[in-house]
XYZ file of C-alpha atoms in Angstrom:
422
model
C 32.488 34.023 22.731
C 31.426 30.515 22.985
C 29.264 28.817 20.685
C 27.353 25.913 22.011
C 26.965 22.968 19.443
C 23.884 20.849 20.127
C 25.089 17.474 20.858
C 24.130 15.087 18.234
C 21.434 11.999 19.514
C 22.257 8.460 19.107
C 20.051 8.272 15.830
C 22.683 10.526 13.918
C 25.770 8.672 15.532
C 25.048 5.443 15.010
C 21.786 5.014 12.886
C 22.849 4.993 9.246
C 21.835 7.733 6.792
C 19.837 6.281 5.017
C 16.320 6.983 7.623
C 14.146 8.785 6.321
C 10.619 9.311 7.552
C 12.579 10.804 10.857
C 14.092 13.627 9.131
C 10.885 15.068 8.360
C 9.191 14.772 11.799
C 12.375 15.571 13.881
C 11.175 14.548 17.297
C 11.439 11.326 19.165
C 7.512 9.581 19.709
C 6.945 7.426 22.883
C 3.598 5.960 22.411
C 0.775 5.732 20.549
C -3.156 4.867 20.630
C -6.021 4.951 17.951
C -5.260 7.723 15.627
C -2.494 9.354 17.567
C 1.217 9.701 18.374
C 2.575 11.499 21.558
C 6.248 11.902 21.607
C 8.441 11.740 24.613
C 7.929 14.975 25.121
C 4.072 14.404 25.679
C 2.700 16.269 22.690
C 0.122 14.593 20.695
C -0.007 14.280 16.682
C -2.577 12.953 14.538
C -1.425 10.259 12.480
C -2.542 10.643 8.923
C 0.293 8.694 7.697
C -0.597 5.130 9.589
C 2.251 3.312 9.227
C 2.713 3.614 5.482
C -0.760 1.842 5.536
C 0.294 -0.797 7.950
C -2.302 0.970 10.430
C -5.587 0.498 8.822
C -7.090 -0.154 12.416
C -5.159 2.552 14.130
C -2.281 2.281 16.701
C -2.692 -0.126 19.025
C -6.110 -1.109 18.721
C -7.698 -2.297 21.959
C -9.594 -5.543 20.335
C -6.121 -6.893 18.715
C -4.278 -5.551 21.361
C -6.458 -8.193 23.803
C -5.857 -10.902 21.704
C -2.303 -10.237 21.401
C -1.493 -10.216 24.941
C -3.663 -13.343 25.618
C -1.968 -15.552 22.962
C 1.068 -14.077 24.442
C 0.524 -14.586 28.123
C -0.147 -18.235 27.431
C 3.218 -19.008 25.377
C 1.053 -19.357 22.111
C 4.011 -20.332 19.340
C 6.210 -16.914 18.331
C 7.791 -18.399 15.716
C 6.739 -21.121 13.704
C 8.304 -21.480 10.023
C 5.776 -22.816 7.641
C 4.924 -25.153 10.812
C 1.110 -26.061 11.340
C 0.127 -24.086 14.830
C -3.477 -23.293 16.090
C -2.851 -19.550 15.048
C -2.248 -20.244 11.500
C -5.254 -22.432 11.620
C -7.125 -19.848 13.190
C -6.198 -17.232 10.433
C -6.665 -19.656 7.462
C -10.107 -20.366 8.169
C -11.327 -16.928 9.341
C -9.472 -15.515 5.781
C -11.622 -18.014 4.138
C -15.348 -17.684 5.510
C -14.832 -13.849 5.960
C -13.112 -12.703 2.821
C -12.526 -15.487 0.041
C -15.771 -17.450 0.146
C -18.276 -14.201 0.446
C -16.308 -13.010 -2.424
C -16.145 -16.326 -4.953
C -12.489 -16.145 -4.671
C -10.755 -19.116 -5.190
C -7.322 -18.369 -4.540
C -4.700 -20.621 -2.379
C -2.758 -19.064 0.577
C 0.918 -19.009 0.355
C 3.058 -17.183 3.199
C 5.993 -15.610 2.017
C 8.512 -13.642 4.143
C 6.797 -10.966 5.955
C 6.800 -7.950 3.655
C 5.439 -6.511 1.036
C 8.490 -6.771 -1.402
C 8.518 -10.871 -0.424
C 5.248 -11.403 -1.856
C 5.858 -9.585 -4.803
C 8.732 -11.725 -5.264
C 6.577 -14.644 -5.360
C 4.564 -13.389 -7.457
C 6.923 -12.864 -9.953
C 8.385 -16.098 -9.533
C 5.695 -18.123 -9.553
C 4.443 -16.369 -12.620
C 7.252 -17.017 -14.417
C 7.357 -21.002 -13.316
C 4.125 -21.025 -14.610
C 4.288 -19.523 -18.125
C 7.855 -20.679 -18.670
C 8.699 -17.316 -19.918
C 10.396 -14.700 -17.861
C 9.428 -11.435 -19.171
C 7.220 -9.264 -17.015
C 5.251 -6.105 -17.758
C 4.425 -3.077 -15.239
C 3.276 0.422 -15.445
C 4.615 4.150 -15.159
C 4.989 5.387 -11.938
C 4.403 1.727 -9.905
C 6.155 0.717 -7.083
C 6.223 -2.530 -5.574
C 9.244 -2.771 -3.746
C 13.005 -2.175 -2.340
C 14.283 -6.122 -3.330
C 15.744 -6.499 -6.771
C 12.535 -8.336 -8.383
C 10.352 -5.563 -7.318
C 12.775 -2.746 -8.280
C 12.458 -4.216 -11.509
C 8.868 -3.504 -12.033
C 8.960 -0.027 -10.079
C 9.223 3.007 -12.101
C 10.705 5.844 -9.880
C 14.355 6.596 -11.195
C 15.637 7.345 -7.591
C 14.449 3.790 -5.780
C 15.750 1.615 -9.231
C 19.275 3.619 -9.180
C 19.671 2.312 -5.816
C 19.944 -1.667 -7.051
C 23.357 -0.808 -8.741
C 23.000 -3.216 -11.293
C 20.904 -3.455 -14.716
C 17.116 -4.069 -13.583
C 15.996 -6.883 -16.683
C 13.589 -9.203 -17.599
C 10.571 -5.751 -17.381
C 8.829 -3.457 -19.617
C 6.946 -0.648 -18.375
C 3.772 0.846 -19.926
C 1.449 3.534 -19.650
C -0.542 3.802 -16.763
C -4.310 4.941 -16.674
C -4.155 8.476 -18.195
C -0.807 8.594 -18.143
C -1.183 10.101 -21.936
C -3.762 12.234 -20.644
C -6.647 10.279 -22.746
C -5.065 11.443 -25.698
C -4.198 7.522 -26.669
C -6.677 4.829 -26.732
C -6.327 2.501 -23.789
C -3.718 -0.404 -24.285
C -3.038 0.938 -28.103
C 0.702 0.523 -27.488
C 0.604 -2.601 -25.543
C -1.467 -4.417 -27.968
C 0.434 -3.195 -30.729
C 4.036 -4.342 -29.100
C 2.165 -8.113 -28.755
C 1.025 -7.965 -32.368
C 4.199 -7.003 -34.096
C 6.519 -9.804 -34.365
C 9.316 -6.969 -34.647
C 8.334 -4.948 -31.821
C 11.304 -6.702 -29.506
C 9.032 -7.344 -26.584
C 9.299 -10.851 -25.458
C 6.162 -12.709 -24.651
C 5.487 -11.956 -21.217
C 4.426 -14.108 -18.470
C 2.294 -11.936 -16.695
C 1.357 -8.089 -15.761
C 1.702 -6.524 -12.328
C -0.502 -3.181 -11.514
C -1.519 -1.398 -8.611
C -5.372 -0.173 -9.016
C -3.723 2.826 -6.850
C -0.775 4.235 -7.196
C 0.374 5.323 -3.624
C 3.666 6.085 -4.152
C 3.757 6.853 -7.516
C 1.501 9.878 -7.087
C -2.060 8.169 -6.009
C -2.757 7.856 -9.619
C -6.109 6.283 -9.454
C -7.005 3.348 -12.325
C -10.395 3.653 -13.939
C -12.613 0.543 -13.376
C -13.328 0.325 -17.136
C -9.755 0.440 -17.248
C -8.677 -2.405 -15.268
C -11.593 -4.445 -16.778
C -9.739 -3.841 -20.070
C -6.062 -5.114 -18.903
C -8.025 -8.089 -16.989
C -9.368 -9.055 -20.776
C -6.032 -8.164 -22.420
C -4.319 -10.495 -19.914
C -6.705 -12.860 -20.830
C -6.899 -12.477 -24.431
C -2.729 -12.768 -24.712
C -2.401 -15.568 -22.341
C -0.740 -13.118 -19.728
C -1.128 -13.340 -15.472
C -2.587 -10.707 -14.167
C -1.017 -9.458 -11.214
C -2.303 -7.304 -8.725
C -0.152 -5.606 -5.944
C -2.694 -4.743 -3.072
C -0.125 -4.406 -0.664
C -0.951 -0.652 0.272
C -4.294 -0.182 -0.933
C -5.827 -3.536 0.331
C -7.413 -4.689 3.544
C -9.954 -1.986 3.122
C -8.006 0.745 2.363
C -10.574 2.021 -0.829
C -13.512 0.147 0.784
C -13.714 -2.842 -0.514
C -11.375 -5.407 1.737
C -9.578 -5.764 -2.029
C -9.051 -2.786 -4.117
C -9.611 -4.788 -7.243
C -13.464 -5.758 -6.297
C -15.178 -2.164 -7.684
C -13.680 -3.240 -11.119
C -15.494 -6.704 -11.074
C -12.064 -8.373 -11.699
C -10.519 -11.832 -10.320
C -6.608 -11.282 -10.763
C -4.948 -14.281 -10.983
C -2.509 -13.695 -8.048
C -2.610 -11.023 -5.792
C -0.113 -9.533 -2.980
C -1.489 -8.360 0.356
C 1.123 -7.259 3.286
C 1.144 -3.593 5.422
C -2.410 -3.935 7.310
C -3.149 -7.597 7.135
C -1.828 -8.522 10.292
C -4.202 -5.473 11.904
C -1.382 -4.388 13.965
C 1.773 -3.358 12.604
C 2.882 -6.809 12.850
C 4.885 -7.781 9.604
C 2.887 -10.735 7.721
C 2.507 -10.954 3.853
C 0.482 -12.841 1.511
C 0.377 -13.792 -2.083
C -2.737 -15.599 -3.461
C -3.192 -17.653 -6.440
C -5.849 -19.534 -8.534
C -5.281 -23.275 -7.401
C -4.234 -24.251 -10.736
C -1.185 -21.984 -10.152
C -0.112 -23.967 -7.176
C 2.923 -25.353 -8.926
C 5.607 -24.973 -6.085
C 7.628 -27.554 -4.871
C 7.972 -28.646 -1.129
C 10.270 -25.479 0.090
C 11.050 -24.059 -3.450
C 10.077 -20.682 -1.878
C 10.420 -19.880 1.575
C 11.455 -17.640 4.476
C 12.266 -18.062 8.136
C 10.034 -15.383 9.334
C 7.127 -16.662 7.400
C 5.429 -17.969 10.432
C 5.371 -15.146 12.678
C 2.231 -16.050 14.696
C 1.595 -13.237 16.641
C 0.880 -11.575 12.853
C -2.096 -14.901 12.728
C -3.588 -13.962 16.112
C -3.769 -9.854 15.473
C -5.256 -10.766 11.418
C -7.883 -12.764 12.919
C -9.080 -10.702 15.408
C -9.137 -7.890 12.760
C -11.029 -10.101 10.082
C -13.352 -11.061 13.127
C -13.929 -7.660 14.273
C -14.150 -5.377 11.094
C -15.345 -7.552 7.961
C -17.862 -9.937 9.577
C -20.471 -7.245 7.896
C -19.782 -4.252 5.874
C -19.778 -1.750 8.520
C -16.516 -0.476 8.398
C -16.226 -0.350 3.948
C -19.489 1.699 4.606
C -18.374 3.931 7.230
C -14.886 4.280 5.038
C -16.457 5.171 1.847
C -18.799 8.152 3.958
C -15.392 9.638 4.998
C -13.583 9.662 2.034
C -16.545 11.544 0.513
C -15.915 13.733 3.026
C -12.280 14.072 2.453
C -12.955 14.596 -1.343
C -15.339 17.443 -0.404
C -12.567 19.133 1.621
C -9.679 18.606 -1.131
C -12.516 20.122 -3.793
C -13.192 23.477 -1.424
C -9.189 23.616 -1.305
C -8.714 23.202 -5.222
C -11.598 26.008 -5.861
C -9.876 28.693 -3.348
C -6.371 27.891 -4.446
C -7.270 27.455 -8.530
C -4.748 29.879 -9.418
C -1.559 28.068 -7.799
C -2.648 24.694 -10.168
C -3.659 22.158 -7.137
C -5.883 18.990 -8.349
C -7.145 16.514 -6.182
C -7.605 12.629 -6.705
C -8.458 9.049 -4.435
C -10.611 6.773 -3.861
C -11.921 5.610 -0.245
C -8.911 6.541 2.533
C -6.433 7.461 0.732
C -6.129 10.834 -1.435
C -3.568 12.989 -3.025
C -3.401 16.606 -3.516
C -0.674 17.953 -6.012
C 0.398 20.971 -6.459
C 1.700 22.575 -9.859
C 4.690 24.154 -7.601
C 6.476 20.963 -6.507
C 7.764 21.970 -3.833
C 4.666 23.403 -2.428
C 3.395 19.593 -1.093
C 7.043 19.006 0.855
C 6.064 22.770 2.782
C 2.617 21.645 3.479
C 3.843 18.707 4.801
C 6.015 20.396 7.271
C 3.823 23.341 7.687
C 1.096 20.494 8.761
C 3.605 18.760 11.320
C 3.884 22.118 12.898
C 0.472 21.830 13.978
C 0.278 18.468 15.335
C -0.724 16.501 11.820
C 1.466 13.565 10.354
C 0.898 13.314 6.526
C 3.766 12.878 3.763
C 4.435 13.276 -0.008
C 4.469 10.886 -2.835
C 4.617 11.174 -6.460
C 8.295 10.896 -8.615
C 8.701 14.584 -7.621
C 7.126 14.406 -3.944
C 5.020 17.229 -5.597
C 1.471 14.954 -4.052
C 0.185 15.571 -0.496
C -0.677 11.792 0.438
C -3.867 11.226 3.042
C -3.753 8.143 4.455
C -5.286 8.223 7.725
C -6.159 4.724 9.858
C -9.998 3.963 8.856
C -11.075 3.608 12.433
C -10.352 7.415 12.225
C -13.230 9.219 14.444
C -14.995 12.068 12.913
C -13.963 14.865 15.171
C -10.198 13.282 14.488
C -10.644 13.680 10.665
C -12.395 17.062 10.716
C -9.248 18.203 12.606
C -7.036 16.723 10.777
C -8.743 18.150 7.512
C -8.529 21.727 9.222
C -5.149 21.406 9.829
C -4.527 20.593 6.259
C -6.491 23.689 4.682
C -4.573 25.836 7.135
C -1.139 24.333 5.916
C -2.137 24.764 2.614
C -3.179 28.536 2.858
C -0.402 29.476 4.895
C 2.186 27.932 2.294
C 0.271 29.627 -0.283
């Protein structure tokens, strides 16, 4: 009897074992538009993953695509380091007029390397330079990136272990509701700062996500964020908000911290800032913190001009008024309603939900069930992923431009997947 062994693909024979998303979605994708991906067999998938938050305006957004094609066709600059270009000027002017000035934000704009972790590294370096101190405080279940400085302020044990060396000069503190409301906010943190015997070196900065995406969709209350900002101000620590995944409208407002009414000292932005999925990142900070010497922090691809072009088009199209914000909040309410019904229906299994805007999580007491739901959803044509320290949360991250019909379809598939894995 002859046994036929399936031939291994080039992804298995050439690509590293470090690949991950392709294991959960074992098809070969070929094209995409809006909220949909299509594999090479022609099957369509509704995308509630959105490039891990890099595609807030959907795949191949036609307005952004037209701007990019026009720029390429006229031989616009592609690679520009930090040289002055017309594309960079247009972005800076548009970012100032549509985002910074209407919000009364005084920030200077720095272009680090083109990823979120590059922006975080720049923020940490700048905070230490400004304060002349090395300690930084982060929070339980935080995720800030995969380079060494970012890993040092990340909570996930699996990710941290990959560093292969000690991750030092940082101290974790409890995120909002980490202790289930049994301890007043910042009691431990403030006591350590007061006690000369605590062993906590005076921090240069505190870095926080307003909603912890990879950590399990943990949502900080506005009052908790205001309390943190006040603590930083009183104790001479800079406040860094990592808005890499939750910025660019994901929670409704352009910046996720706006709801709390705070103005961080430093903000990191990436993922959807280019609007098109092109690599781009920003580190924003108060003018008095602009202490850099020329070239003190740089990167070969910090001047990715095609990303400036699509970023400018995204700002012009979606942020000149409040239409996208209002739509995001309305659709967030629809998702919340569906999750509320699912949790009531499956209450005996211990499902809970949480989120803001268009980022939501559905957590299961039986942690392995989250992955089962995602697998079942994929079978029915919906891309969703898990998050949380034990992958116990189903994470919903649809494009902000998702249509009503697509949102209903995706939520229907999710509900079916939940019921069929009960």
